[in-house]
Amino acid sequence: MQTKYLIIGSSHAGLTAAEEIRVHDAGGSLTMLTMEDCLPYSPTILPYIVEGKVEEKLIYLRDEKYFQEKNINFLKGKKVVNIDAKASKVSLADGSEIAYEKLLVATGGNPTVPPVPGLKEANYLVLQTMEDARKINEVAKNAKHAVVMGTGLVGMHAAEALGKKGLQVELIRGRRRAVLPNYFDSDAGKLIHQVFLDNGINCDLDKHVKEVESANGKSKVVLDSGEALETDLLVVGTGVKPRIDFLGDSGIQADKGILVDNMMKTSVENVWAAGDVAQAADFYGKEKVLTGILPDASDQGKIAGLDMAGDKAVNLAFDEIGGQAALSYRGGVSMNTFNFYGNKSFSVGLSLANEEDGYEIDTMSLPTSCMYQKLVFDGDFLVGAVGINVTLDPGILVNIIRLKIDLKDKKAEFASNPLDMSRRIMWDSWRGAINTAG
Amino acid sequence: MGNAYNTLVVYPEKCNGCGECEKACAKAKADSTDIVHSRIKVLKNLEDEYFGPVVCMQCGEPSCVKSCPAGALTKNPETGVVEWDEDKCVSCTICTLGCPYGGIYYNPLMSNVMKCDHCGGDPECVKVCEPKAIEYKTEANVYKDQGEREDLFAPGLAACLGCNMEILIRHTLRHVGPNTVLAAPPGCVPGIAVVGINGFTGTKVPSFHPLLTNTASMLAGVRRYYKHIGRDVQVLALAGDGGAADVGFQSLSGAAERGEEVLFVCIDNEGYMNTGMQRSGTTPYGSWTSTTPVGSSLPGKSGDQKYMPLIMLMHNCEYVATAVMAYMEDYHEKLEKAIQASKKGFAYLHVFSPCTTGWRYPQEKTMEVQRQAVATNTFPLWEYEREAEKFAFTHPVDNPTSMEDYIGMLGKFRHLSKEQIDHHRNTVATRINLLKAIAEEGIKPLKAAV
Ligand SMILES: Cc1cc2nc3c(=O)[nH]c(=O)nc-3n(C[C@H](O)[C@H](O)[C@H](O)COP(=O)(O)OP(=O)(O)OC[C@H]3O[C@@H](n4cnc5c(N)ncnc54)[C@H](O)[C@@H]3O)c2cc1C
């Protein structure tokens, strides 16, 4: 088989890339592969599938009709096992080959499993694919007790979902002694932790897994303290790493993920990478980083698609900042929401920064009503924010951080009324941009 | 072709912070008096008293849609509205991270996100906004409707960059449709390849190139012939001001007076722009042209413009109207009436059509020049329907902007002295007063006079 554009992966990065390619090239043959057996979906939805908040059939991001209309050859159950960049073709697990002119690797990440003795051999489950969610639901049907390893996003989401299904849940941290340590400082983390405890999740951060034993289908999780937890369902959510096991000797350079430039190009001609699999520019530093979040996967996919379709406008559209193509990737800003037991929270930018590092921090905390707000300033610039149960527009804050808007004498007013001030700054800068463009 | 959509346009500088929009929205969306339910938010309580409504802009490429993991947000290709599906939403609020404008919010009372949906095409906030800081713009419908019709004009053309005529010709031909015979007398219309190059026409309807002098009479003959053999064919003239008001006037006047079933569009660029920018009868007072140069003894054209639309009205036509491309909805409404009228008698449309090359203004200002011409009453928009005995302004301008706003945009007026600008002001004032008198008096006495 032969195709002009080949996209491996049918999630956020792959889908936005395809959409963008079709904006510029309506006719070029486009093939999209997924190793899974279903229509495109977002891994982010999986905790809600486990919880039962929404049905699987409702949440697909595209249907067959879409692919027909856009003239995209969407192939399910096709797993890439090798890329031969010299010959411009990929090999699939079923033995077939697909030749491409331009290739996008958007394969996302695989869960990592910590080096706990006995864990690899144990009957554990992860939550990364729809198949994983189905398996968890299958096991959970007859389970009373679950152990969730990992207090990052996946672990926390999984614990709440299983708890709501009526299981007795034991949530155990990974390496770091905190909940959601990538997004929330310890004050915010404590508030979130408390809500989990109040809702019947056992989560003692002093507990740490020493080893796992398996006996007749059940797992026994042994802690450092010697305590042993026998469980029906063991879920591991301790992190993900890019899926790059098919690079072979393609010459595509990879570190933690596939290394890409600002147009998502890899080191090899006619190959791009985007999303969780890509290691790309950092918004803050010079080192390339993995971001692992959905909005970034979409942004990167768009840029890759634009570049793959060879839109000349990209190279023409330089802007004043650093002479970089205006639509190129400027590095992801950390951002996420975390909603738990009816509480809403978000974390954007350098949310973990503290005063010792020279940042100015403005916090407001009302633990009794589970409210927390943190604004991080670097001089007169907003660089990070956290909110738990406060009314703010996280997207506007992200944009203020991204555009590096100088708050100048408005900083104090911003700190005292961030909702209205951020909306106003957004409005002014947006209209300003329009005015200077016109 | 991409779709154009209706939009909610916000003018923060007009907002007075009254908050009526929020109340109306909360009432409409949640039957509540609590403005927490409002999808539109007014910025307020800021130290320097700044107000302004914030609302979803229904982006062309919405970030909220791209960052929704549940497929709960979609851009409706028909209406352009970014729609939210409650059944699919899992309330993860990642969409609120994606939107850089705060257009989608979390509503703690409903435990859901919410966003503006244009109230299905009749936004409540607009109705209650007294200072008109929110407007619902529906012009886009015109483009959508016309976009669905066949473009009867060649994809490539030889017009100057920024020329007003391409949009005029494409829209007009789409609207009149394929059952048309088009006449384009000498001027820019054939000059940009309408009647063709090397044996191919630029239109997908039969088009021909009459003389400057006989356009209306030839079309009258074409119409009569087709009628005679039992076919109802639309005949259309796209003529310049030379082909209508000057050289072409004799046959035009005759055809109108006889009530020939012709649709005659005069594209008035106020001079013979195609042949080197000579003055015409519609060239306004003081204009620079190549035959009314500006120097030590001549200050541009010394005489006044003749006001062709009223002259045509006095021919007792079925329909006469003035129009500009900058008010496209208005143009299409008039064009439709003109098409209907031309089945019974003569229909005349006078389109004010700025010329970037001959008038000397930047290419991208073609629409702005038209807006200013309307805003200063230099080119008032009106229509006359004979059967309905109706004469009415279609875009009345009660508080015209300063004449300098219009004159200052155009190179052909750059040399005007204060006295010359006053002369303009007076001409415009006299004309608008006359038109207002006609509108007030009604058309009956006028008809009697005819
Ligand atoms: C439980 C969970 C919760 C999350 N919560 C959030 C959140 O709250 N906020 C947030 O921003 N992000 C969250 N994420 C992360 C977010 O889902 C990812 O950042 C995003 O899905 C990345 O998109 P992607 O397109 O890069 O890759 P993925 O979504 O990982 O998709 C990879 C695609 O590649 C295909 N594929 C992989 N290997 C092959 C192969 N060899 N051959 C063929 N096809 C292959 C897969 O089938 C799939 O279609 C969460 C993730 C999980 C698992």
PDB file of N, CA and C and ligand atoms in Angstrom, chain A residues 8-14 33-36 41-47 78-81 106-109 127-129 153-154 157 183 240 243 245-246 274-277 292-295 297 335-337, chain B residues 94 97, ligand 1:
ATOM      1  N   ILE A   8       0.532   7.699  12.201  1.00  0.00           N
ATOM      2  CA  ILE A   8       0.406   6.583  13.143  1.00  0.00           C
ATOM      3  C   ILE A   8      -0.152   7.163  14.433  1.00  0.00           C
ATOM      4  N   GLY A   9      -1.350   6.705  14.782  1.00  0.00           N
ATOM      5  CA  GLY A   9      -2.013   7.223  15.975  1.00  0.00           C
ATOM      6  C   GLY A   9      -3.256   8.001  15.592  1.00  0.00           C
ATOM      7  N   SER A  10      -4.341   7.744  16.281  1.00  0.00           N
ATOM      8  CA  SER A  10      -5.604   8.402  15.919  1.00  0.00           C
ATOM      9  C   SER A  10      -6.188   9.148  17.105  1.00  0.00           C
ATOM     10  N   SER A  11      -5.305   9.694  17.925  1.00  0.00           N
ATOM     11  CA  SER A  11      -5.809  10.468  19.060  1.00  0.00           C
ATOM     12  C   SER A  11      -5.571  11.964  18.789  1.00  0.00           C
ATOM     13  N   HIS A  12      -5.478  12.761  19.822  1.00  0.00           N
ATOM     14  CA  HIS A  12      -5.463  14.221  19.627  1.00  0.00           C
ATOM     15  C   HIS A  12      -4.439  14.702  18.608  1.00  0.00           C
ATOM     16  N   ALA A  13      -3.192  14.271  18.758  1.00  0.00           N
ATOM     17  CA  ALA A  13      -2.147  14.780  17.864  1.00  0.00           C
ATOM     18  C   ALA A  13      -2.430  14.344  16.424  1.00  0.00           C
ATOM     19  N   GLY A  14      -2.737  13.082  16.241  1.00  0.00           N
ATOM     20  CA  GLY A  14      -2.990  12.576  14.896  1.00  0.00           C
ATOM     21  C   GLY A  14      -4.207  13.221  14.251  1.00  0.00           C
ATOM     22  N   LEU A  33      -3.533   5.301  11.096  1.00  0.00           N
ATOM     23  CA  LEU A  33      -3.535   3.977  11.721  1.00  0.00           C
ATOM     24  C   LEU A  33      -3.755   4.081  13.226  1.00  0.00           C
ATOM     25  N   THR A  34      -4.468   3.117  13.773  1.00  0.00           N
ATOM     26  CA  THR A  34      -4.458   2.940  15.221  1.00  0.00           C
ATOM     27  C   THR A  34      -4.281   1.454  15.490  1.00  0.00           C
ATOM     28  N   MET A  35      -3.555   1.162  16.541  1.00  0.00           N
ATOM     29  CA  MET A  35      -3.367  -0.252  16.864  1.00  0.00           C
ATOM     30  C   MET A  35      -4.603  -0.800  17.572  1.00  0.00           C
ATOM     31  N   GLU A  36      -5.499   0.113  17.933  1.00  0.00           N
ATOM     32  CA  GLU A  36      -6.649  -0.334  18.718  1.00  0.00           C
ATOM     33  C   GLU A  36      -7.821  -0.715  17.825  1.00  0.00           C
ATOM     34  N   TYR A  41     -10.579   7.988  20.195  1.00  0.00           N
ATOM     35  CA  TYR A  41     -11.087   8.502  21.473  1.00  0.00           C
ATOM     36  C   TYR A  41      -9.905   9.122  22.180  1.00  0.00           C
ATOM     37  N   SER A  42     -10.184   9.801  23.287  1.00  0.00           N
ATOM     38  CA  SER A  42      -9.111  10.402  24.071  1.00  0.00           C
ATOM     39  C   SER A  42      -8.827   9.569  25.312  1.00  0.00           C
ATOM     40  N   PRO A  43      -7.579   9.248  25.600  1.00  0.00           N
ATOM     41  CA  PRO A  43      -7.273   8.529  26.850  1.00  0.00           C
ATOM     42  C   PRO A  43      -7.760   9.289  28.081  1.00  0.00           C
ATOM     43  N   THR A  44      -7.867  10.605  27.968  1.00  0.00           N
ATOM     44  CA  THR A  44      -8.316  11.410  29.103  1.00  0.00           C
ATOM     45  C   THR A  44      -9.726  11.033  29.559  1.00  0.00           C
ATOM     46  N   ILE A  45     -10.491  10.467  28.655  1.00  0.00           N
ATOM     47  CA  ILE A  45     -11.874  10.144  28.986  1.00  0.00           C
ATOM     48  C   ILE A  45     -11.975   8.867  29.829  1.00  0.00           C
ATOM     49  N   LEU A  46     -10.889   8.087  29.859  1.00  0.00           N
ATOM     50  CA  LEU A  46     -10.987   6.739  30.433  1.00  0.00           C
ATOM     51  C   LEU A  46     -11.451   6.686  31.891  1.00  0.00           C
ATOM     52  N   PRO A  47     -10.971   7.576  32.763  1.00  0.00           N
ATOM     53  CA  PRO A  47     -11.472   7.507  34.141  1.00  0.00           C
ATOM     54  C   PRO A  47     -12.992   7.662  34.216  1.00  0.00           C
ATOM     55  N   LYS A  78      -4.260  -1.764  13.391  1.00  0.00           N
ATOM     56  CA  LYS A  78      -3.020  -1.841  12.603  1.00  0.00           C
ATOM     57  C   LYS A  78      -1.868  -1.328  13.446  1.00  0.00           C
ATOM     58  N   LYS A  79      -1.058  -2.249  13.917  1.00  0.00           N
ATOM     59  CA  LYS A  79       0.039  -1.852  14.790  1.00  0.00           C
ATOM     60  C   LYS A  79       1.351  -1.768  14.021  1.00  0.00           C
ATOM     61  N   VAL A  80       1.994  -0.622  14.115  1.00  0.00           N
ATOM     62  CA  VAL A  80       3.292  -0.443  13.450  1.00  0.00           C
ATOM     63  C   VAL A  80       4.362  -1.080  14.319  1.00  0.00           C
ATOM     64  N   VAL A  81       5.222  -1.900  13.682  1.00  0.00           N
ATOM     65  CA  VAL A  81       6.297  -2.522  14.463  1.00  0.00           C
ATOM     66  C   VAL A  81       7.678  -2.028  14.035  1.00  0.00           C
ATOM     67  N   ALA A 106       2.467   9.732  15.938  1.00  0.00           N
ATOM     68  CA  ALA A 106       1.668  10.340  17.010  1.00  0.00           C
ATOM     69  C   ALA A 106       1.135   9.214  17.886  1.00  0.00           C
ATOM     70  N   THR A 107       2.073   8.452  18.416  1.00  0.00           N
ATOM     71  CA  THR A 107       1.713   7.190  19.081  1.00  0.00           C
ATOM     72  C   THR A 107       1.532   7.327  20.580  1.00  0.00           C
ATOM     73  N   GLY A 108       1.685   8.539  21.115  1.00  0.00           N
ATOM     74  CA  GLY A 108       1.380   8.738  22.527  1.00  0.00           C
ATOM     75  C   GLY A 108       2.339   8.019  23.449  1.00  0.00           C
ATOM     76  N   GLY A 109       1.828   7.634  24.612  1.00  0.00           N
ATOM     77  CA  GLY A 109       2.694   7.020  25.614  1.00  0.00           C
ATOM     78  C   GLY A 109       2.159   5.694  26.135  1.00  0.00           C
ATOM     79  N   LEU A 127      -4.266   2.050  33.051  1.00  0.00           N
ATOM     80  CA  LEU A 127      -5.374   2.788  32.444  1.00  0.00           C
ATOM     81  C   LEU A 127      -4.822   3.737  31.381  1.00  0.00           C
ATOM     82  N   GLN A 128      -4.642   3.188  30.202  1.00  0.00           N
ATOM     83  CA  GLN A 128      -4.102   4.004  29.124  1.00  0.00           C
ATOM     84  C   GLN A 128      -4.945   3.892  27.854  1.00  0.00           C
ATOM     85  N   THR A 129      -5.575   2.743  27.679  1.00  0.00           N
ATOM     86  CA  THR A 129      -6.360   2.543  26.456  1.00  0.00           C
ATOM     87  C   THR A 129      -7.793   2.129  26.817  1.00  0.00           C
ATOM     88  N   LEU A 153      -2.127  12.138  38.182  1.00  0.00           N
ATOM     89  CA  LEU A 153      -3.469  12.312  37.612  1.00  0.00           C
ATOM     90  C   LEU A 153      -4.197  10.999  37.402  1.00  0.00           C
ATOM     91  N   VAL A 154      -3.506  10.031  36.809  1.00  0.00           N
ATOM     92  CA  VAL A 154      -4.169   8.776  36.460  1.00  0.00           C
ATOM     93  C   VAL A 154      -4.580   8.018  37.720  1.00  0.00           C
ATOM     94  N   HIS A 157      -7.469   9.877  39.543  1.00  0.00           N
ATOM     95  CA  HIS A 157      -8.719   9.697  38.804  1.00  0.00           C
ATOM     96  C   HIS A 157      -9.242   8.275  38.980  1.00  0.00           C
ATOM     97  N   TYR A 183       1.573  19.149  39.662  1.00  0.00           N
ATOM     98  CA  TYR A 183       0.688  20.276  39.403  1.00  0.00           C
ATOM     99  C   TYR A 183       0.413  21.151  40.619  1.00  0.00           C
ATOM    100  N   VAL A 240       3.867   7.641  32.489  1.00  0.00           N
ATOM    101  CA  VAL A 240       3.890   7.134  31.109  1.00  0.00           C
ATOM    102  C   VAL A 240       5.214   7.497  30.466  1.00  0.00           C
ATOM    103  N   ARG A 243       5.796   5.991  23.396  1.00  0.00           N
ATOM    104  CA  ARG A 243       5.823   4.702  22.683  1.00  0.00           C
ATOM    105  C   ARG A 243       6.713   4.831  21.451  1.00  0.00           C
ATOM    106  N   ASP A 245       9.000   2.057  20.531  1.00  0.00           N
ATOM    107  CA  ASP A 245       9.692   0.782  20.355  1.00  0.00           C
ATOM    108  C   ASP A 245       9.782   0.328  18.896  1.00  0.00           C
ATOM    109  N   PHE A 246       9.207   1.091  17.996  1.00  0.00           N
ATOM    110  CA  PHE A 246       9.192   0.683  16.584  1.00  0.00           C
ATOM    111  C   PHE A 246      10.182   1.487  15.745  1.00  0.00           C
ATOM    112  N   ALA A 274       4.490  14.190  16.979  1.00  0.00           N
ATOM    113  CA  ALA A 274       3.731  15.159  17.764  1.00  0.00           C
ATOM    114  C   ALA A 274       2.965  14.457  18.872  1.00  0.00           C
ATOM    115  N   GLY A 275       2.694  15.207  19.919  1.00  0.00           N
ATOM    116  CA  GLY A 275       1.905  14.690  21.030  1.00  0.00           C
ATOM    117  C   GLY A 275       2.783  14.088  22.114  1.00  0.00           C
ATOM    118  N   ASP A 276       2.207  13.177  22.885  1.00  0.00           N
ATOM    119  CA  ASP A 276       2.912  12.597  24.028  1.00  0.00           C
ATOM    120  C   ASP A 276       4.210  11.887  23.635  1.00  0.00           C
ATOM    121  N   VAL A 277       4.326  11.510  22.375  1.00  0.00           N
ATOM    122  CA  VAL A 277       5.513  10.764  21.953  1.00  0.00           C
ATOM    123  C   VAL A 277       6.685  11.704  21.679  1.00  0.00           C
ATOM    124  N   GLY A 292       3.109  15.726  27.712  1.00  0.00           N
ATOM    125  CA  GLY A 292       2.145  14.721  28.152  1.00  0.00           C
ATOM    126  C   GLY A 292       0.771  15.240  28.482  1.00  0.00           C
ATOM    127  N   ILE A 293       0.375  16.338  27.867  1.00  0.00           N
ATOM    128  CA  ILE A 293      -0.992  16.810  28.087  1.00  0.00           C
ATOM    129  C   ILE A 293      -1.727  16.982  26.764  1.00  0.00           C
ATOM    130  N   LEU A 294      -3.031  16.885  26.888  1.00  0.00           N
ATOM    131  CA  LEU A 294      -3.904  16.905  25.720  1.00  0.00           C
ATOM    132  C   LEU A 294      -3.821  18.196  24.897  1.00  0.00           C
ATOM    133  N   PRO A 295      -3.911  19.389  25.516  1.00  0.00           N
ATOM    134  CA  PRO A 295      -3.882  20.605  24.683  1.00  0.00           C
ATOM    135  C   PRO A 295      -2.590  20.713  23.875  1.00  0.00           C
ATOM    136  N   ALA A 297      -0.811  18.170  22.786  1.00  0.00           N
ATOM    137  CA  ALA A 297      -0.863  17.182  21.706  1.00  0.00           C
ATOM    138  C   ALA A 297      -1.608  17.783  20.516  1.00  0.00           C
ATOM    139  N   MET A 335      -0.325  22.869  31.900  1.00  0.00           N
ATOM    140  CA  MET A 335      -1.695  23.244  32.281  1.00  0.00           C
ATOM    141  C   MET A 335      -2.524  21.995  32.476  1.00  0.00           C
ATOM    142  N   ASN A 336      -3.331  22.031  33.483  1.00  0.00           N
ATOM    143  CA  ASN A 336      -4.257  20.930  33.653  1.00  0.00           C
ATOM    144  C   ASN A 336      -5.395  21.334  34.558  1.00  0.00           C
ATOM    145  N   THR A 337      -6.465  20.564  34.446  1.00  0.00           N
ATOM    146  CA  THR A 337      -7.548  20.716  35.409  1.00  0.00           C
ATOM    147  C   THR A 337      -7.613  19.407  36.178  1.00  0.00           C
TER     148      THR A 337
ATOM    149  N   ILE B  94     -11.382  20.819  30.779  1.00  0.00           N
ATOM    150  CA  ILE B  94     -10.140  21.084  30.028  1.00  0.00           C
ATOM    151  C   ILE B  94     -10.394  22.141  28.954  1.00  0.00           C
ATOM    152  N   LEU B  97      -9.253  25.523  29.754  1.00  0.00           N
ATOM    153  CA  LEU B  97      -7.820  25.779  29.601  1.00  0.00           C
ATOM    154  C   LEU B  97      -7.516  26.198  28.177  1.00  0.00           C
TER     155      LEU B  97
HETATM  156  C1  LIG C   1      -6.230   8.242  32.452  1.00  0.00           C
HETATM  157  C2  LIG C   1      -5.686   9.447  31.773  1.00  0.00           C
HETATM  158  C3  LIG C   1      -6.077  10.734  32.185  1.00  0.00           C
HETATM  159  C4  LIG C   1      -5.574  11.847  31.561  1.00  0.00           C
HETATM  160  N1  LIG C   1      -5.995  13.070  31.984  1.00  0.00           N
HETATM  161  C5  LIG C   1      -5.549  14.172  31.353  1.00  0.00           C
HETATM  162  C6  LIG C   1      -5.981  15.448  31.744  1.00  0.00           C
HETATM  163  O1  LIG C   1      -6.769  15.615  32.672  1.00  0.00           O
HETATM  164  N2  LIG C   1      -5.502  16.519  31.067  1.00  0.00           N
HETATM  165  C7  LIG C   1      -4.643  16.387  30.031  1.00  0.00           C
HETATM  166  O2  LIG C   1      -4.269  17.396  29.428  1.00  0.00           O
HETATM  167  N3  LIG C   1      -4.207  15.203  29.651  1.00  0.00           N
HETATM  168  C8  LIG C   1      -4.625  14.078  30.286  1.00  0.00           C
HETATM  169  N4  LIG C   1      -4.170  12.859  29.875  1.00  0.00           N
HETATM  170  C9  LIG C   1      -3.167  12.792  28.817  1.00  0.00           C
HETATM  171  C10 LIG C   1      -3.760  12.937  27.423  1.00  0.00           C
HETATM  172  O3  LIG C   1      -4.740  11.970  27.249  1.00  0.00           O
HETATM  173  C11 LIG C   1      -2.655  12.802  26.410  1.00  0.00           C
HETATM  174  O4  LIG C   1      -1.772  13.884  26.557  1.00  0.00           O
HETATM  175  C12 LIG C   1      -3.149  12.797  24.974  1.00  0.00           C
HETATM  176  O5  LIG C   1      -4.082  11.785  24.780  1.00  0.00           O
HETATM  177  C13 LIG C   1      -1.980  12.633  24.032  1.00  0.00           C
HETATM  178  O6  LIG C   1      -2.440  12.466  22.730  1.00  0.00           O
HETATM  179  P1  LIG C   1      -1.559  11.776  21.614  1.00  0.00           P
HETATM  180  O7  LIG C   1      -2.302  11.953  20.357  1.00  0.00           O
HETATM  181  O8  LIG C   1      -0.181  12.269  21.680  1.00  0.00           O
HETATM  182  O9  LIG C   1      -1.447  10.246  21.976  1.00  0.00           O
HETATM  183  P2  LIG C   1      -2.476   9.149  22.597  1.00  0.00           P
HETATM  184  O10 LIG C   1      -3.705   9.798  23.044  1.00  0.00           O
HETATM  185  O11 LIG C   1      -1.720   8.409  23.576  1.00  0.00           O
HETATM  186  O12 LIG C   1      -2.809   8.273  21.352  1.00  0.00           O
HETATM  187  C14 LIG C   1      -1.872   7.436  20.748  1.00  0.00           C
HETATM  188  C15 LIG C   1      -2.450   6.818  19.505  1.00  0.00           C
HETATM  189  O13 LIG C   1      -1.435   6.089  18.840  1.00  0.00           O
HETATM  190  C16 LIG C   1      -1.878   4.784  18.546  1.00  0.00           C
HETATM  191  N5  LIG C   1      -0.685   3.938  18.551  1.00  0.00           N
HETATM  192  C17 LIG C   1       0.291   3.864  19.490  1.00  0.00           C
HETATM  193  N6  LIG C   1       1.265   3.028  19.107  1.00  0.00           N
HETATM  194  C18 LIG C   1       0.904   2.562  17.892  1.00  0.00           C
HETATM  195  C19 LIG C   1       1.513   1.654  16.971  1.00  0.00           C
HETATM  196  N7  LIG C   1       2.671   1.078  17.223  1.00  0.00           N
HETATM  197  N8  LIG C   1       0.861   1.397  15.827  1.00  0.00           N
HETATM  198  C20 LIG C   1      -0.322   1.971  15.546  1.00  0.00           C
HETATM  199  N9  LIG C   1      -0.931   2.838  16.378  1.00  0.00           N
HETATM  200  C21 LIG C   1      -0.319   3.120  17.542  1.00  0.00           C
HETATM  201  C22 LIG C   1      -2.877   4.487  19.618  1.00  0.00           C
HETATM  202  O14 LIG C   1      -3.731   3.467  19.191  1.00  0.00           O
HETATM  203  C23 LIG C   1      -3.572   5.837  19.740  1.00  0.00           C
HETATM  204  O15 LIG C   1      -4.517   5.977  18.728  1.00  0.00           O
HETATM  205  C24 LIG C   1      -4.651  11.718  30.498  1.00  0.00           C
HETATM  206  C25 LIG C   1      -4.258  10.461  30.078  1.00  0.00           C
HETATM  207  C26 LIG C   1      -4.768   9.337  30.701  1.00  0.00           C
HETATM  208  C27 LIG C   1      -4.333   7.984  30.250  1.00  0.00           C
END
